């Protein structure tokens, strides 16, 4: 099965990147990005031991999650509209893509109604790309305490999507800046945030060398997404 072979290669590459950085491979979690993939692929990956899955569209995710029973853990990784917050809070274990104070407030409200606490990551647009969502770094620091004060929302760390480049070494400064920004947030909090979600199929090894704890991998695991899904991804602003 090609997913098994791809996974083995990815695990070896994660281990090698950890060795280069002097990190324990257990400190890096592989999140399988299943947007555009059929439930059968999700099940195949789950059977191989992957436990965390990422989706970037609420509509697609609701259907797929229903078709994938079992103890799977789902992270939302796309741009979230406020009218979809209720579903996001209900279906997902973590929302990795909180990109504004208004969205954080809406998630907090929905979590309160659902009587749960919602773990989130704050998405940062480090490169300042106009096609991507996310806080600007200084804006994140300015809003951090207001977001942290929301009672039903729990900040677990930061997330970024690096600009696409065929030479991943070029985006190393992006990952480094996200790590440094997390260190500033850690100072504000007085305790370290556990997560840095950064690195995708084309750049995850560099992200790990710079401290990633969650790598979000789709194509390298499942192969190219079907065309419709690639177009949908571009529309969502997370163009890769
Ligand atoms: C699609 C997507 C990924 C995975 O991208 P690949 O290059 O296929 O690994 C990771 N993160 C986000 C937010 C995405 O939208």
Coordinates of N, CA and C and ligand atoms in Angstrom, one line a residue:
X1 N 0.9 -1.2 0.0 CA 0.0 0.0 0.0 C 0.9 1.2 0.0
X2 N 0.6 2.2 -0.9 CA 1.5 3.3 -1.1 C 1.5 4.2 0.2
X3 N 0.4 4.3 0.9 CA 0.4 5.2 2.0 C 1.4 4.7 3.1
X4 N 1.4 3.4 3.2 CA 2.4 2.8 4.2 C 3.8 3.1 3.9
X5 N 4.1 3.0 2.6 CA 5.5 3.3 2.1 C 5.8 4.7 2.3
X6 N 4.9 5.6 2.0 CA 5.1 7.1 2.2 C 5.3 7.4 3.6
X7 N 4.5 6.8 4.5 CA 4.5 7.0 5.9 C 5.9 6.6 6.5
X8 N 6.4 5.5 6.0 CA 7.7 5.0 6.5 C 8.8 6.0 6.1
X9 N 8.7 6.5 4.9 CA 9.7 7.5 4.4 C 9.6 8.8 5.2
X10 N 8.4 9.2 5.5 CA 8.2 10.5 6.3 C 8.7 10.3 7.7
X11 N 8.4 9.1 8.3 CA 8.9 8.9 9.6 C 10.4 8.9 9.7
X12 N 11.0 8.3 8.7 CA 12.5 8.3 8.6 C 13.0 9.8 8.5
X13 N 12.4 10.6 7.6 CA 12.8 11.9 7.4 C 12.6 12.8 8.7
X14 N 11.5 12.5 9.4 CA 11.3 13.2 10.7 C 12.4 12.8 11.7
X15 N 12.7 11.5 11.8 CA 13.7 11.1 12.7 C 15.1 11.7 12.4
X16 N 15.4 11.8 11.1 CA 16.7 12.4 10.6 C 16.7 13.9 11.0
X17 N 15.6 14.6 10.7 CA 15.6 16.0 11.1 C 15.8 16.2 12.6
X18 N 15.1 15.3 13.4 CA 15.2 15.4 14.8 C 16.7 15.2 15.2
X19 N 17.3 14.2 14.6 CA 18.7 13.9 15.0 C 19.6 15.1 14.7
X20 N 19.4 15.7 13.5 CA 20.2 16.9 13.2 C 20.0 18.0 14.2
X21 N 18.8 18.1 14.7 CA 18.5 19.2 15.7 C 18.7 18.8 17.1
X22 N 19.1 17.6 17.3 CA 19.3 17.1 18.7 C 17.9 17.0 19.5
X23 N 16.9 16.6 18.7 CA 15.6 16.6 19.4 C 15.1 15.1 19.4
X24 N 14.2 14.8 20.4 CA 13.6 13.5 20.5 C 12.5 13.4 19.5
X25 N 12.5 12.4 18.6 CA 11.4 12.3 17.6 C 10.0 12.2 18.2
X26 N 9.9 11.8 19.4 CA 8.6 11.8 20.1 C 8.1 13.2 20.4
X27 N 8.9 14.2 20.2 CA 8.5 15.6 20.4 C 7.8 16.2 19.2
X28 N 7.8 15.4 18.1 CA 7.1 15.8 16.8 C 6.0 14.9 16.5
X29 N 4.8 15.5 16.3 CA 3.6 14.8 16.0 C 3.2 15.0 14.5
X30 N 3.0 13.9 13.8 CA 2.6 14.0 12.4 C 1.1 14.1 12.3
X31 N 0.6 15.2 11.7 CA -0.8 15.4 11.5 C -1.1 15.1 10.0
X32 N -2.0 14.2 9.7 CA -2.3 13.8 8.3 C -3.4 14.8 7.8
X33 N -3.0 15.5 6.8 CA -4.0 16.4 6.2 C -4.8 15.7 5.1
X34 N -6.1 15.5 5.4 CA -7.0 14.7 4.6 C -7.9 15.4 3.7
X35 N -7.8 16.8 3.6 CA -8.7 17.5 2.7 C -8.5 16.9 1.3
X36 N -9.7 16.8 0.6 CA -9.6 16.2 -0.7 C -9.5 14.7 -0.8
X37 N -9.2 14.1 0.3 CA -9.0 12.6 0.3 C -10.3 11.9 0.8
X38 N -10.5 10.7 0.3 CA -11.7 9.9 0.6 C -11.5 9.3 2.0
X39 N -12.7 9.0 2.6 CA -12.6 8.3 3.9 C -11.8 7.1 4.0
X40 N -11.7 6.4 2.9 CA -10.9 5.1 2.8 C -9.4 5.4 3.1
X41 N -9.0 6.6 2.6 CA -7.6 7.0 2.8 C -7.4 7.3 4.3
X42 N -8.4 8.0 4.9 CA -8.3 8.3 6.3 C -8.1 7.0 7.1
X43 N -9.0 6.1 6.8 CA -9.0 4.8 7.5 C -7.7 4.1 7.4
X44 N -7.1 4.1 6.1 CA -5.8 3.5 5.9 C -4.8 4.1 6.7
X45 N -4.8 5.4 6.8 CA -3.7 6.1 7.6 C -3.9 5.8 9.1
X46 N -5.2 5.7 9.6 CA -5.5 5.4 11.0 C -5.0 4.0 11.3
X47 N -5.2 3.1 10.3 CA -4.8 1.7 10.6 C -3.2 1.6 10.7
X48 N -2.5 2.6 10.1 CA -1.1 2.6 10.2 C -0.6 3.4 11.4
X49 N -1.5 3.8 12.3 CA -1.1 4.4 13.5 C -1.2 5.9 13.6
X50 N -1.6 6.6 12.6 CA -1.8 8.0 12.6 C -3.1 8.3 13.4
X51 N -3.0 9.3 14.4 CA -4.1 9.5 15.3 C -4.7 10.9 15.1
X52 N -3.9 11.9 14.5 CA -4.4 13.2 14.3 C -4.6 13.6 12.8
X53 N -5.8 14.1 12.5 CA -6.1 14.4 11.1 C -6.5 15.8 11.0
X54 N -6.2 16.4 9.8 CA -6.5 17.9 9.6 C -7.4 18.1 8.4
X55 N -8.4 19.0 8.6 CA -9.3 19.3 7.5 C -9.4 20.9 7.5
X56 N -9.6 21.4 6.3 CA -9.7 22.9 6.2 C -11.0 23.4 5.7
X57 N -12.0 22.6 5.6 CA -13.3 23.0 5.2 C -14.4 22.3 6.1
X58 N -15.2 23.1 6.8 CA -16.2 22.6 7.7 C -17.1 21.6 7.0
X59 N -17.6 22.0 5.8 CA -18.6 21.2 5.1 C -18.1 19.8 4.8
X60 N -16.9 19.8 4.2 CA -16.3 18.5 3.8 C -15.9 17.7 5.1
X61 N -15.5 18.4 6.1 CA -15.1 17.7 7.3 C -16.2 17.0 8.0
X62 N -17.4 17.7 8.1 CA -18.5 17.1 8.8 C -18.9 15.8 8.2
X63 N -19.0 15.8 6.9 CA -19.3 14.5 6.2 C -18.3 13.4 6.4
X64 N -17.0 13.8 6.3 CA -15.9 12.8 6.4 C -15.8 12.3 7.8
X65 N -15.9 13.2 8.8 CA -15.7 12.7 10.2 C -16.8 11.7 10.5
X66 N -18.0 12.0 10.0 CA -19.1 11.0 10.2 C -18.9 9.7 9.6
X67 N -18.1 9.7 8.5 CA -17.8 8.4 7.8 C -16.5 7.7 8.3
X68 N -15.9 8.3 9.3 CA -14.7 7.7 9.8 C -14.8 7.5 11.3
X69 N -15.5 6.5 11.7 CA -15.7 6.2 13.2 C -14.4 5.8 13.8
X70 N -14.4 5.8 15.1 CA -13.2 5.4 15.8 C -12.6 6.5 16.6
X71 N -11.5 6.3 17.2 CA -10.9 7.3 18.1 C -10.0 8.2 17.3
X72 N -10.5 8.8 16.3 CA -9.6 9.7 15.5 C -9.8 11.1 16.1
X73 N -8.7 11.9 16.0 CA -8.7 13.2 16.6 C -8.5 14.2 15.4
X74 N -9.4 15.2 15.3 CA -9.5 16.1 14.2 C -9.1 17.5 14.6
X75 N -8.2 18.1 13.8 CA -7.8 19.5 13.9 C -8.3 20.3 12.8
X76 N -8.9 21.5 13.0 CA -9.3 22.3 11.9 C -8.2 23.2 11.6
X77 N -7.8 23.3 10.3 CA -6.6 24.0 9.8 C -6.9 25.1 8.8
X78 N -8.2 25.3 8.4 CA -8.5 26.3 7.4 C -9.0 27.6 7.9
X79 N -9.3 28.5 7.1 CA -9.9 29.8 7.5 C -11.3 29.5 8.0
X80 N -11.6 30.0 9.2 CA -12.9 29.7 9.8 C -13.8 30.9 9.8
X81 N -15.0 30.8 9.2 CA -16.0 31.9 9.2 C -16.8 31.8 10.5
X82 N -17.2 33.0 11.0 CA -17.8 33.0 12.3 C -19.1 32.2 12.4
X83 N -19.8 32.1 11.2 CA -21.1 31.3 11.2 C -20.8 29.8 11.3
X84 N -19.5 29.4 11.1 CA -19.2 28.0 11.2 C -18.6 27.6 12.5
X85 N -18.5 28.5 13.4 CA -17.7 28.3 14.7 C -18.4 27.1 15.5
X86 N -19.7 27.1 15.5 CA -20.4 26.1 16.3 C -20.0 24.7 15.9
X87 N -20.0 24.5 14.5 CA -19.6 23.2 14.0 C -18.2 22.9 14.3
X88 N -17.3 23.9 14.2 CA -15.9 23.7 14.4 C -15.6 23.3 15.8
X89 N -16.3 23.9 16.8 CA -16.2 23.6 18.2 C -16.7 22.2 18.4
X90 N -17.8 21.8 17.7 CA -18.4 20.5 18.0 C -17.6 19.4 17.4
X91 N -17.1 19.5 16.2 CA -16.5 18.4 15.5 C -14.9 18.3 15.7
X92 N -14.3 19.3 16.1 CA -12.8 19.3 16.2 C -12.3 19.4 17.6
X93 N -11.2 18.7 17.8 CA -10.5 18.7 19.1 C -9.6 19.9 19.2
X94 N -9.2 20.5 18.1 CA -8.4 21.7 18.2 C -8.7 22.6 16.9
X95 N -8.7 23.9 17.1 CA -8.8 24.8 15.9 C -7.4 25.4 15.8
X96 N -6.6 25.1 14.7 CA -5.3 25.6 14.6 C -5.2 26.9 13.9
X97 N -6.3 27.5 13.4 CA -6.3 28.6 12.5 C -7.1 29.8 13.0
X98 N -6.9 30.1 14.3 CA -7.5 31.3 14.9 C -6.7 32.5 14.4
X99 N -7.4 33.4 13.5 CA -6.6 34.4 12.9 C -7.1 35.8 13.2
X100 N -8.0 36.0 14.2 CA -8.4 37.3 14.6 C -9.0 37.3 16.0
X101 N -9.0 38.4 16.7 CA -9.6 38.5 18.0 C -11.1 38.2 17.9
X102 N -11.7 38.8 16.8 CA -13.2 38.5 16.7 C -13.5 37.1 16.6
X103 N -12.7 36.3 15.8 CA -12.9 34.9 15.7 C -12.7 34.2 17.0
X104 N -11.7 34.6 17.7 CA -11.4 34.0 19.0 C -12.6 34.2 20.0
X105 N -13.2 35.4 19.9 CA -14.4 35.7 20.8 C -15.6 34.8 20.4
X106 N -15.8 34.7 19.1 CA -16.9 33.8 18.6 C -16.7 32.4 19.0
X107 N -15.5 31.9 18.9 CA -15.2 30.5 19.3 C -15.5 30.3 20.8
X108 N -15.0 31.3 21.6 CA -15.2 31.3 23.0 C -16.7 31.2 23.4
X109 N -17.5 32.0 22.7 CA -19.0 32.0 22.9 C -19.6 30.6 22.6
X110 N -19.2 30.1 21.4 CA -19.7 28.7 21.0 C -19.3 27.7 22.0
X111 N -18.0 27.7 22.4 CA -17.5 26.7 23.4 C -18.4 26.8 24.7
X112 N -18.6 28.1 25.1 CA -19.4 28.2 26.4 C -20.8 27.6 26.2
X113 N -21.4 27.8 25.1 CA -22.8 27.2 24.8 C -22.7 25.7 24.8
X114 N -21.6 25.2 24.2 CA -21.4 23.7 24.2 C -20.8 23.2 25.4
X115 N -20.7 24.0 26.5 CA -20.1 23.5 27.7 C -18.8 22.8 27.6
X116 N -17.9 23.4 26.7 CA -16.6 22.8 26.6 C -15.5 23.9 26.6
X117 N -14.3 23.5 26.7 CA -13.2 24.4 26.6 C -12.5 24.1 25.3
X118 N -12.2 25.1 24.4 CA -11.7 24.8 23.1 C -10.2 25.1 23.0
X119 N -9.4 24.1 22.8 CA -7.9 24.3 22.5 C -7.7 24.9 21.1
X120 N -6.9 25.9 21.1 CA -6.7 26.6 19.8 C -5.2 26.9 19.6
X121 N -4.8 27.1 18.3 CA -3.5 27.7 18.0 C -3.8 29.0 17.3
X122 N -2.9 30.0 17.5 CA -3.1 31.3 16.8 C -2.3 31.3 15.5
X123 N -2.9 31.5 14.4 CA -2.2 31.5 13.1 C -1.6 32.8 12.9
X124 N -0.3 32.8 12.5 CA 0.5 34.0 12.2 C 0.9 34.0 10.8
X125 N 0.7 35.1 10.1 CA 1.1 35.4 8.7 C 2.5 36.0 8.8
X126 N 3.5 35.2 9.0 CA 4.9 35.8 9.2 C 5.4 36.5 8.0
X127 N 5.1 36.0 6.8 CA 5.7 36.6 5.6 C 4.9 37.8 5.2
X128 N 3.7 38.0 5.8 CA 2.8 39.1 5.4 C 2.3 38.9 4.0
X129 N 2.0 37.7 3.6 CA 1.4 37.4 2.2 C 0.0 37.9 2.2
X130 N -0.4 38.6 1.2 CA -1.8 39.1 1.1 C -2.8 38.0 0.8
X131 N -2.3 36.9 0.3 CA -3.2 35.8 0.0 C -3.5 34.9 1.2
X132 N -2.8 35.1 2.3 CA -3.0 34.2 3.5 C -3.6 35.0 4.7
X133 N -4.3 34.2 5.5 CA -4.9 34.7 6.7 C -3.8 34.6 7.8
X134 N -4.2 35.2 9.0 CA -3.3 35.1 10.1 C -3.0 36.5 10.7
X135 N -2.6 36.5 12.0 CA -2.2 37.8 12.6 C -0.8 38.2 12.1
X136 N -0.6 39.5 12.0 CA 0.8 40.0 11.8 C 1.4 39.8 13.1
X137 N 2.8 39.6 13.2 CA 3.4 39.3 14.5 C 3.1 40.4 15.5
X138 N 3.2 41.7 15.2 CA 3.0 42.7 16.2 C 1.6 42.7 16.7
X139 N 0.7 42.4 15.7 CA -0.8 42.4 16.0 C -1.0 41.2 17.0
X140 N -0.4 40.1 16.8 CA -0.6 39.0 17.7 C -0.2 39.4 19.1
X141 N 1.0 40.0 19.3 CA 1.4 40.4 20.6 C 0.5 41.4 21.2
X142 N -0.1 42.3 20.4 CA -1.0 43.3 20.9 C -2.3 42.7 21.4
X143 N -2.7 41.6 20.7 CA -4.0 41.0 21.0 C -3.9 39.8 22.0
X144 N -2.7 39.4 22.3 CA -2.5 38.1 23.0 C -3.2 38.1 24.3
X145 N -3.1 39.1 25.1 CA -3.7 39.1 26.5 C -5.2 39.0 26.4
X146 N -5.8 39.8 25.4 CA -7.2 39.8 25.3 C -7.7 38.4 24.9
X147 N -7.0 37.7 24.0 CA -7.4 36.3 23.6 C -7.2 35.4 24.8
X148 N -6.1 35.5 25.5 CA -5.8 34.7 26.6 C -6.8 34.8 27.8
X149 N -7.5 36.0 27.8 CA -8.5 36.2 28.8 C -9.8 35.5 28.6
X150 N -10.0 35.0 27.3 CA -11.3 34.4 27.0 C -11.3 33.0 27.7
X151 N -12.4 32.8 28.5 CA -12.4 31.7 29.5 C -12.6 30.4 28.9
X152 N -13.3 30.2 27.8 CA -13.5 28.9 27.2 C -12.6 28.6 26.1
X153 N -11.6 29.4 25.9 CA -10.6 29.2 24.8 C -9.3 29.0 25.5
X154 N -8.6 28.0 25.0 CA -7.2 27.7 25.6 C -6.2 27.8 24.5
X155 N -5.2 28.7 24.7 CA -4.2 28.8 23.7 C -3.1 27.8 23.9
X156 N -2.9 26.9 22.9 CA -1.9 25.9 23.0 C -0.6 26.2 22.2
X157 N -0.7 27.2 21.4 CA 0.5 27.5 20.6 C 0.3 28.3 19.4
X158 N 1.2 28.3 18.5 CA 1.1 29.1 17.3 C 1.2 28.2 16.0
X159 N 0.7 28.7 14.9 CA 0.7 28.0 13.7 C 1.0 29.0 12.5
X160 N 1.8 28.5 11.6 CA 2.0 29.3 10.4 C 2.0 28.4 9.1
X161 N 1.7 29.0 8.0 CA 1.9 28.4 6.7 C 3.0 29.2 6.0
X162 N 4.1 28.6 5.7 CA 5.2 29.3 5.0 C 4.8 29.5 3.6
X163 N 5.4 30.6 3.0 CA 5.2 30.8 1.5 C 5.7 29.6 0.7
X164 N 5.1 29.3 -0.4 CA 5.5 28.2 -1.2 C 6.9 28.5 -1.9
X165 N 7.8 27.6 -1.8 CA 9.1 27.7 -2.6 C 9.6 26.3 -2.9
X166 N 10.2 26.2 -4.1 CA 10.8 24.9 -4.4 C 12.1 24.6 -3.6
X167 N 12.6 25.7 -2.9 CA 13.8 25.5 -2.1 C 13.4 25.8 -0.6
X168 N 13.1 24.7 0.1 CA 12.6 24.9 1.5 C 13.6 25.6 2.4
X169 N 14.9 25.6 2.1 CA 15.8 26.2 3.0 C 15.5 27.7 3.1
X170 N 14.9 28.3 2.0 CA 14.5 29.7 2.0 C 13.5 30.1 3.0
X171 N 12.7 29.1 3.5 CA 11.7 29.5 4.5 C 12.1 29.3 5.9
X172 N 13.4 28.9 6.1 CA 13.8 28.7 7.5 C 13.6 29.9 8.3
X173 N 13.9 31.1 7.8 CA 13.7 32.3 8.7 C 12.2 32.5 9.1
X174 N 11.3 32.0 8.3 CA 9.9 32.1 8.7 C 9.6 31.3 9.9
X175 N 10.1 30.0 9.9 CA 9.9 29.1 11.0 C 10.6 29.6 12.2
X176 N 11.8 30.2 12.0 CA 12.6 30.7 13.2 C 11.8 31.8 13.8
X177 N 11.2 32.7 13.0 CA 10.5 33.9 13.5 C 9.3 33.4 14.3
X178 N 8.6 32.3 13.8 CA 7.4 31.8 14.6 C 7.9 31.3 15.9
X179 N 9.0 30.6 16.0 CA 9.5 30.1 17.2 C 9.9 31.3 18.2
X180 N 10.5 32.3 17.6 CA 10.9 33.5 18.5 C 9.6 34.2 19.0
X181 N 8.6 34.2 18.2 CA 7.3 34.8 18.6 C 6.7 34.0 19.7
X182 N 6.8 32.7 19.6 CA 6.2 31.9 20.7 C 7.0 32.1 22.0
X183 N 8.3 32.3 21.8 CA 9.1 32.6 23.1 C 8.6 33.9 23.7
X184 N 8.2 34.9 22.9 CA 7.7 36.1 23.4 C 6.4 35.9 24.1
X185 N 5.5 35.1 23.5 CA 4.2 34.7 24.1 C 4.4 34.0 25.4
X186 N 5.4 33.1 25.4 CA 5.7 32.3 26.7 C 6.1 33.3 27.8
X187 N 6.8 34.3 27.5 CA 7.2 35.3 28.5 C 6.0 36.0 29.1
X188 N 5.0 36.4 28.1 CA 3.8 37.1 28.6 C 3.0 36.1 29.5
X189 N 3.0 34.8 29.2 CA 2.2 33.9 30.0 C 2.9 33.4 31.2
X190 N 4.2 33.4 31.2 CA 5.0 32.9 32.3 C 5.1 31.3 32.3
X191 N 4.5 30.7 31.3 CA 4.7 29.2 31.1 C 4.9 29.0 29.6
X192 N 5.6 28.0 29.2 CA 5.8 27.7 27.7 C 4.5 27.1 27.1
X193 N 4.1 27.7 25.9 CA 3.1 27.1 25.1 C 3.6 25.8 24.5
X194 N 2.8 24.7 24.5 CA 3.3 23.5 24.1 C 3.6 23.3 22.5
X195 N 2.8 24.1 21.7 CA 2.8 23.8 20.3 C 3.3 24.8 19.3
X196 N 4.1 24.4 18.3 CA 4.4 25.1 17.2 C 4.0 24.3 16.0
X197 N 2.9 24.6 15.3 CA 2.4 23.9 14.2 C 3.0 24.5 12.9
X198 N 4.0 23.9 12.3 CA 4.6 24.5 11.1 C 5.3 23.4 10.4
X199 N 5.3 23.5 9.0 CA 5.9 22.5 8.2 C 4.9 21.7 7.5
X200 N 5.0 21.6 6.2 CA 4.1 20.8 5.3 C 4.9 19.9 4.5
X201 N 4.3 19.3 3.5 CA 5.1 18.3 2.7 C 6.4 18.8 2.2
X202 N 6.5 20.0 1.7 CA 7.7 20.5 1.0 C 8.7 21.1 2.0
X203 N 8.4 21.3 3.3 CA 9.3 22.0 4.1 C 9.4 21.5 5.6
X204 N 8.8 20.3 5.8 CA 8.7 19.9 7.2 C 10.0 19.6 7.9
X205 N 11.0 19.2 7.2 CA 12.3 18.9 7.8 C 12.9 20.2 8.4
X206 N 12.8 21.3 7.6 CA 13.4 22.6 8.0 C 12.6 23.0 9.3
X207 N 11.2 22.9 9.2 CA 10.4 23.3 10.3 C 10.8 22.5 11.6
X208 N 11.0 21.3 11.5 CA 11.4 20.5 12.6 C 12.8 21.0 13.2
X209 N 13.7 21.2 12.3 CA 15.0 21.8 12.8 C 14.8 23.1 13.5
X210 N 13.7 23.8 13.2 CA 13.5 25.1 13.9 C 12.5 25.0 15.0
X211 N 12.1 23.7 15.4 CA 11.3 23.6 16.6 C 9.9 23.1 16.4
X212 N 9.4 22.8 15.2 CA 8.0 22.3 15.1 C 7.7 21.2 16.0
X213 N 6.5 21.2 16.6 CA 6.0 20.1 17.4 C 4.8 19.4 16.6
X214 N 4.2 20.1 15.7 CA 3.2 19.5 14.8 C 3.5 19.8 13.4
X215 N 3.7 18.7 12.6 CA 3.9 19.0 11.1 C 2.6 18.5 10.4
X216 N 2.1 19.3 9.5 CA 0.8 19.0 8.8 C 1.1 18.5 7.4
X217 N 0.9 17.2 7.2 CA 1.4 16.6 5.9 C 0.3 16.0 5.1
X218 N 0.1 16.4 3.9 CA -0.9 15.8 3.0 C -0.3 15.1 1.9
X219 N 0.2 15.9 0.9 CA 0.7 15.3 -0.4 C 1.7 14.2 -0.2
X220 N 2.7 14.5 0.7 CA 3.8 13.5 0.8 C 3.3 12.1 1.4
X221 N 2.1 12.2 2.0 CA 1.5 10.9 2.6 C 0.6 10.3 1.6
X222 N -0.3 11.1 1.1 CA -1.4 10.5 0.3 C -1.2 10.7 -1.2
X223 N -0.2 11.4 -1.7 CA -0.1 11.8 -3.1 C -0.8 13.1 -3.4
X224 N -0.8 13.5 -4.7 CA -1.4 14.7 -5.1 C -2.9 14.6 -4.8
X225 N -3.5 15.8 -4.3 CA -4.9 15.8 -4.1 C -5.6 15.9 -5.4
X226 N -6.9 15.4 -5.5 CA -7.7 15.5 -6.7 C -7.8 17.0 -7.1
X227 N -8.0 17.3 -8.3 CA -8.0 18.7 -8.8 C -9.0 19.6 -8.1
X228 N -10.2 19.1 -7.9 CA -11.2 20.0 -7.2 C -10.8 20.4 -5.8
X229 N -10.1 19.5 -5.1 CA -9.7 19.8 -3.8 C -8.6 20.9 -3.8
X230 N -7.7 20.8 -4.8 CA -6.6 21.7 -4.9 C -7.2 23.1 -5.1
X231 N -8.2 23.2 -6.0 CA -8.8 24.5 -6.3 C -9.5 25.1 -5.1
X232 N -10.1 24.2 -4.3 CA -10.8 24.6 -3.1 C -9.8 25.1 -2.1
X233 N -8.7 24.5 -2.0 CA -7.6 24.9 -1.1 C -7.2 26.4 -1.4
X234 N -7.0 26.6 -2.7 CA -6.6 28.0 -3.1 C -7.6 29.0 -2.7
X235 N -8.9 28.6 -2.9 CA -10.0 29.6 -2.6 C -10.0 29.9 -1.1
X236 N -9.6 29.0 -0.3 CA -9.6 29.2 1.2 C -8.5 30.1 1.6
X237 N -7.6 30.5 0.7 CA -6.5 31.4 1.0 C -5.3 30.7 1.5
X238 N -5.4 29.4 1.7 CA -4.2 28.6 2.1 C -3.6 28.0 0.9
X239 N -3.1 28.9 0.0 CA -2.7 28.4 -1.3 C -1.3 27.7 -1.2
X240 N -1.3 26.5 -1.5 CA 0.0 25.7 -1.6 C -0.1 24.8 -2.8
Ligands
LIG1 C1 -3.2 21.6 2.7 C2 -2.6 22.0 3.9 C3 -1.5 21.3 4.4 C4 -0.8 20.1 3.8 O1 -0.2 20.5 2.6 P1 0.8 19.5 1.8 O2 1.7 20.3 1.0 O3 -0.2 18.7 0.9 O4 1.4 18.6 2.8 C5 -1.0 21.8 5.6 N1 -1.5 22.8 6.3 C6 -2.6 23.5 5.8 C7 -3.1 24.6 6.6 C8 -3.2 23.1 4.6 O5 -4.2 23.8 4.1

